[in-house]
XYZ file of C-alpha atoms in Angstrom:
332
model
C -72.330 -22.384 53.130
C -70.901 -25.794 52.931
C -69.179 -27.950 54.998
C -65.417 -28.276 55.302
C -64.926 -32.263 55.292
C -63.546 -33.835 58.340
C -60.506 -35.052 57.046
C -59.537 -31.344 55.871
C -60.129 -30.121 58.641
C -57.629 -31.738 60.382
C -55.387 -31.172 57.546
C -53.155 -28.559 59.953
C -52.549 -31.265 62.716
C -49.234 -31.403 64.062
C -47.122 -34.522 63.903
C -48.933 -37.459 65.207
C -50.738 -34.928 67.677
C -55.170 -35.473 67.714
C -57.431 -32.411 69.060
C -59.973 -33.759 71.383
C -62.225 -31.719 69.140
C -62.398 -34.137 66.114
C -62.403 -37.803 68.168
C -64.664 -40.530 67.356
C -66.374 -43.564 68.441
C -64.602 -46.262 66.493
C -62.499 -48.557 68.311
C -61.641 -51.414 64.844
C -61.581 -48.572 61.752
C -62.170 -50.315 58.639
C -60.347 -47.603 56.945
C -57.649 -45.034 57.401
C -57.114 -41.824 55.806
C -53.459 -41.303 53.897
C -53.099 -37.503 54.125
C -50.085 -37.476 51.720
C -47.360 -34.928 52.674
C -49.435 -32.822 55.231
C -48.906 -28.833 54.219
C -48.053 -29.567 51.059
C -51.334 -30.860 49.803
C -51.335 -27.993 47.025
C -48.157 -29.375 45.932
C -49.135 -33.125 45.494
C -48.815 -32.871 41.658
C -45.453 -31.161 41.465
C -44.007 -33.774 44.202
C -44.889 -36.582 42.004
C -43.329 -35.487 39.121
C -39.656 -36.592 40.795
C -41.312 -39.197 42.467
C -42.626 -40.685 39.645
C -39.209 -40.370 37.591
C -37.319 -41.797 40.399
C -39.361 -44.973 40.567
C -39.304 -45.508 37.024
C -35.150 -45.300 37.024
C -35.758 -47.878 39.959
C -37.480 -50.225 38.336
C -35.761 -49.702 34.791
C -32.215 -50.122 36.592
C -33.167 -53.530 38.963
C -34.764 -54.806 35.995
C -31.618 -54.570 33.857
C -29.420 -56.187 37.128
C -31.972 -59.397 37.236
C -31.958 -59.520 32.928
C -27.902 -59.305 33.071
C -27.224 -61.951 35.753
C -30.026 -63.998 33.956
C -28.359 -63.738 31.097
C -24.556 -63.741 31.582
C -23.143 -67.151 33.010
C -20.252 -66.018 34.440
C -22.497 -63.733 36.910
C -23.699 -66.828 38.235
C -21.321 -66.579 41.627
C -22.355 -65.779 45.097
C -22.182 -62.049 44.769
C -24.725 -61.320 41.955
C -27.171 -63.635 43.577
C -26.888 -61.522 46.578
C -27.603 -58.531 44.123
C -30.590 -60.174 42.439
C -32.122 -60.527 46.138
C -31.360 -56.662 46.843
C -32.522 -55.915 43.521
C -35.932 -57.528 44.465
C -36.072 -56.466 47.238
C -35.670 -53.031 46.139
C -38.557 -53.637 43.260
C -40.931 -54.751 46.290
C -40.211 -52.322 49.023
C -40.784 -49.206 46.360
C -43.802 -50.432 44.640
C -45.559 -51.335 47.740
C -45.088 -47.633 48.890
C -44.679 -45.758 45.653
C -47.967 -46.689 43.973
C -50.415 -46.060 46.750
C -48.142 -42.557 46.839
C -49.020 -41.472 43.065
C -52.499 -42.152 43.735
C -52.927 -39.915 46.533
C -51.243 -37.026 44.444
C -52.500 -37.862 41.401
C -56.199 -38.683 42.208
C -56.306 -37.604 45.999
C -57.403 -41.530 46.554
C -56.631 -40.978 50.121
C -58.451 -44.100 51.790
C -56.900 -47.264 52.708
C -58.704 -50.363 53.730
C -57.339 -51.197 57.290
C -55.986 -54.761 56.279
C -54.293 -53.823 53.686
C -52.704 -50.970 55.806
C -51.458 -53.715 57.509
C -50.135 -55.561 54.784
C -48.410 -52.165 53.596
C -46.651 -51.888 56.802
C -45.615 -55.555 57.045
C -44.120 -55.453 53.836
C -42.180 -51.776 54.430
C -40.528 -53.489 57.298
C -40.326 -56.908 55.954
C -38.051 -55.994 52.779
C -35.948 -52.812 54.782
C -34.864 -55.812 57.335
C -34.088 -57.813 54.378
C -31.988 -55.475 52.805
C -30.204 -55.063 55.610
C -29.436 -58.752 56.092
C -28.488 -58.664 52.419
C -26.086 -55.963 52.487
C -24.508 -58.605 55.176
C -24.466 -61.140 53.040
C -22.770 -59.182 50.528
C -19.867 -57.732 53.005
C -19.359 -61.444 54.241
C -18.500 -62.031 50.057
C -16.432 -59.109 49.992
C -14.403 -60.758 52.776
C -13.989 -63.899 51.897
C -12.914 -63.024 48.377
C -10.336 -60.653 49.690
C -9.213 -62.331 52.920
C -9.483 -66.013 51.569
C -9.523 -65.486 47.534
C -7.981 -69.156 47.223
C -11.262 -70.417 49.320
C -13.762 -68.577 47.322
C -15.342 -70.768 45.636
C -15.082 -73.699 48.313
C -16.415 -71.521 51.507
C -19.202 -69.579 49.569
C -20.813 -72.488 47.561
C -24.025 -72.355 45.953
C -25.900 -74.453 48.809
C -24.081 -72.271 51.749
C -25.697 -68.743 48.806
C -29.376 -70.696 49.016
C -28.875 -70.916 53.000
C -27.794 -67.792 53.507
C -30.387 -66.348 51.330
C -33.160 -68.272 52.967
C -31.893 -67.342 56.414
C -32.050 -63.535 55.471
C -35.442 -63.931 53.852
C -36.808 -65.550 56.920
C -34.987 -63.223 59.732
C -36.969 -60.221 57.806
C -40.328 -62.097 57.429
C -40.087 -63.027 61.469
C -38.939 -59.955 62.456
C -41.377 -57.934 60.581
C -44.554 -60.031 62.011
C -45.172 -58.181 65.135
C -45.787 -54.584 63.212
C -49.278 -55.405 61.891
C -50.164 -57.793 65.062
C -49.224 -54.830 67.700
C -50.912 -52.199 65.390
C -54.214 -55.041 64.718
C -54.614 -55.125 69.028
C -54.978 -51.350 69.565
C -58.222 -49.620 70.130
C -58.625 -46.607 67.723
C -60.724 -44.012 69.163
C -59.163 -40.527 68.293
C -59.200 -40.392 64.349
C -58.448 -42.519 61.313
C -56.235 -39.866 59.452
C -52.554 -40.568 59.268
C -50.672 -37.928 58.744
C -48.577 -39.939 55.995
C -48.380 -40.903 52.318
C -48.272 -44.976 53.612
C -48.733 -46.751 56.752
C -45.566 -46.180 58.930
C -45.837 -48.087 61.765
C -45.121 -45.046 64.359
C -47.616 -42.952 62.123
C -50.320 -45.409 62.581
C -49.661 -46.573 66.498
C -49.418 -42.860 67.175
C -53.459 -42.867 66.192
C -54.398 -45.342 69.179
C -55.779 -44.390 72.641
C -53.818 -46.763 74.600
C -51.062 -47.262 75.884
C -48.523 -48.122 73.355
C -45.217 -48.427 74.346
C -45.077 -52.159 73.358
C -44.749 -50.972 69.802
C -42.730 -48.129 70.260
C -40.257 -50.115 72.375
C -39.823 -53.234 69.912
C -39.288 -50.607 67.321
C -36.617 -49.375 69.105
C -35.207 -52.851 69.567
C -35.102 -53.676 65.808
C -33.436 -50.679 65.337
C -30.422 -51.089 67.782
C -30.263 -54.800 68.108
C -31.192 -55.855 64.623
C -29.904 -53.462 62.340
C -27.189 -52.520 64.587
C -25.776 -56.099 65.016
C -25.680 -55.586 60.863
C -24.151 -52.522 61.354
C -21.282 -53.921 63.985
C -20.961 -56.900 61.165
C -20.257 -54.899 58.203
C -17.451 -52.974 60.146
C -15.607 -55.926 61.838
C -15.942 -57.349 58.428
C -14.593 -54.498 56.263
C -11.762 -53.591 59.493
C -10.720 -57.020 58.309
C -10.681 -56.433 54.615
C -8.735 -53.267 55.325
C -6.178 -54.666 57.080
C -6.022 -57.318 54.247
C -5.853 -54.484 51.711
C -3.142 -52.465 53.822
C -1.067 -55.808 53.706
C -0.871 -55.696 50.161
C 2.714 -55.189 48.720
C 2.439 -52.520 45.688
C -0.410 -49.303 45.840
C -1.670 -50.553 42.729
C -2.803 -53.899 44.310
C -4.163 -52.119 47.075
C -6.309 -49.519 44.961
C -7.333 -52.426 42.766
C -8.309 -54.869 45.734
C -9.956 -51.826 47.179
C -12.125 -50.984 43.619
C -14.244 -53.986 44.164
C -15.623 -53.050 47.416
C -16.433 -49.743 46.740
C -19.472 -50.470 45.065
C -20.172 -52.148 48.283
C -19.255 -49.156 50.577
C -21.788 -46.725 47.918
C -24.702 -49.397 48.952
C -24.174 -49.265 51.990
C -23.632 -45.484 52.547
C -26.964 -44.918 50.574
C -28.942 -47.457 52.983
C -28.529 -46.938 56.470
C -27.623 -42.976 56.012
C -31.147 -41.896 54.952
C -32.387 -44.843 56.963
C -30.757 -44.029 60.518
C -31.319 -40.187 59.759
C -35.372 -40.769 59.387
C -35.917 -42.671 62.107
C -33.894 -39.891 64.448
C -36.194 -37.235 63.420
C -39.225 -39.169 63.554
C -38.971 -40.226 67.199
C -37.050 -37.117 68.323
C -37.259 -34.456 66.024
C -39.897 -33.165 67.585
C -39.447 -29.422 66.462
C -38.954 -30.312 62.884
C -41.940 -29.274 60.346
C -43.872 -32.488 59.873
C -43.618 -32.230 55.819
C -40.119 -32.445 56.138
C -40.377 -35.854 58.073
C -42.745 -37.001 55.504
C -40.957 -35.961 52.842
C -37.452 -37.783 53.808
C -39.868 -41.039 54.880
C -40.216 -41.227 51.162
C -37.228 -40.017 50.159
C -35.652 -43.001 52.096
C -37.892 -45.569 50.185
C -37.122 -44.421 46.795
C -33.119 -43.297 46.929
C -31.467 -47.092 47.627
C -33.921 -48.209 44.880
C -32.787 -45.817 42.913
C -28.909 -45.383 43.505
C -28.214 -49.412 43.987
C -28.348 -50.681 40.073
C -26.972 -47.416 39.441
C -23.797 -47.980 41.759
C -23.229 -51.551 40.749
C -23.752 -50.839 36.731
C -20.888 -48.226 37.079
C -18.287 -49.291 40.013
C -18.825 -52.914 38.894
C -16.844 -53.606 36.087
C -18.666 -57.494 34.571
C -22.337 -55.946 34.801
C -21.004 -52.422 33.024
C -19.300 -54.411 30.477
C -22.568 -56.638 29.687
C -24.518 -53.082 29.746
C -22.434 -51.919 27.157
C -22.563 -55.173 25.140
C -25.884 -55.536 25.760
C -26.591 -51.846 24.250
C -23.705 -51.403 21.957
C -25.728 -55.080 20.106
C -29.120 -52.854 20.029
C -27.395 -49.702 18.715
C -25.833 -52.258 15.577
């Protein structure tokens, strides 16, 4: 009879849990094993189908945002810049995820070299701190044009834009640096099978024999200092643009002023929701099936990709009128 392979036969592991039973030797793996969405392997094919159609909407959608703003010269003001650097962002974060995904259901081309494991994992965190910081960016605009609209243009120049766009770019590329360094210093001696469809940094720290709480604790630390200093700004921000809306004379001024953060509000919703909710579960959701973890781990990577273009082509009235220009010219 043959042999069940190794890395099936540890197919029915529990989350992030190794039986002493199938250890090994190696202490620097050159390679890990992506298991996919553990449970579900039978299912790989069917997954990808909405998988598949939700990255292509993605990239379709961010595409159109960076060809409109391109285009258009009256979207060249603080605010659409900001949304060209969340719509690259998006572009980067899903592809570096989604397309060693489809492989492993399409073509069960499970192995990843251990550098560029790594790299995978510096980027996830790189571009989700970045979005964060530009979702900032983009409630400090909301504010000023609504609590200083005469100052606009004079507070929120292109220069104070670059600086603000190079400080967010370099905050996430910092910040994200000590993921693949922690991960590099670990010994490895239980198994190289992550019990993932791409290198989360808990998944893959979770593999090591020592002792590492180092990782697990500056984890922790991004997540409540980092992104929930963003958090505390967006809300002291928008309790200020509410109070500016409240002040408004006439309910039509106030619905109106309140229209053009909305689209805003729907970004913001969609990111840290699905964001805050997976990293509850996967650090104390401990009696949750693993699958499910896995399969809101990728959820999370492909929904703000998805929903952002979407939100800002309909709540945002310049890009939806250039859409329909732009369409309404093929169509003739």
């Amino acid at each position: 009879m043959q042999e069940t392979p190794f890395c099936l036969r540890v197919g029915h592991l529990l989350p992030y849990s190794m039986s002493d039973s199938n250890t090994t030797d190696f202490t620097n793996p050159s390679t890990f094993i992506l298991q996919g969405i553990p449970g579900l392997e039978m299912a790989h094919v069917w997954i990808s189908i909405p998988f598949c159609t939700m990255y292509a909407i993605a990239v379709l959608g961010n595409f159109s945002i960076l060809f409109i703003v391109k285009r258009e010269q009256s979207l060249h003001g603080p605010m659409y810049y900001f949304l060209c650097m969340l719509a690259i962002s998006d572009l980067v974060l899903s592809t570096a995820t989604v397309s060693k995904m489809l492989s492993i259901f399409w073509f069960n081309s499970r192995e990843i070299d251990f550098s560029a494991c790594l790299t995978q994992m510096y980027f996830l965190h790189c571009f989700t701190g970045m979005e964060s910081g530009i979702l900032v960016a983009l409630a400090l605009d909301r504010y000023v044009a609504i609590c200083h609209p005469l100052r606009h243009s004079t507070i929120l120049t292109n220069s104070v834009v670059a600086k603000i766009g190079l400080a967010v770019v370099l905050r996430g590329g910092i910040l994200a640096l000590p993921y693949p360094f922690l991960v590099r210093r670990w010994p490895y001696c239980r198994t190289n099978i992550i019990p993932h469809s791409y290198c989360e940094h808990i998944a893959v720290v979770k593999l090591s024999c020592a002792d590492t709480r180092l990782s697990s604790y500056y984890g922790l630390f991004i997540l409540s200092s980092v992104t929930g200093l963003d958090v505390i700004f967006i809300t002291v921000s928008y309790i200020q643009i509410l109070r500016a809306i409240f002040s408004l004379p006439t309910k039509d001024a106030r619905l109106k002023t309140f229209g053009t953060c909305g689209s805003h509000l729907c970004a913001i919703l969609v990111f840290y929701i699905p964001d805050f909710f997976s990293s509850i579960t996967h650090r104390f959701g401990h009696n949750v099936p693993l699958h499910f973890l896995i399969l809101m781990a990728n959820v999370y990577l492909l929904v703000p990709p998805l929903l952002h273009p979407i939100i800002y082509g309909v709540r945002t009235k310049q890009i939806r009128d250039r859409l329909l220009r732009l369409f309404s010219h093929k169509g003739t």
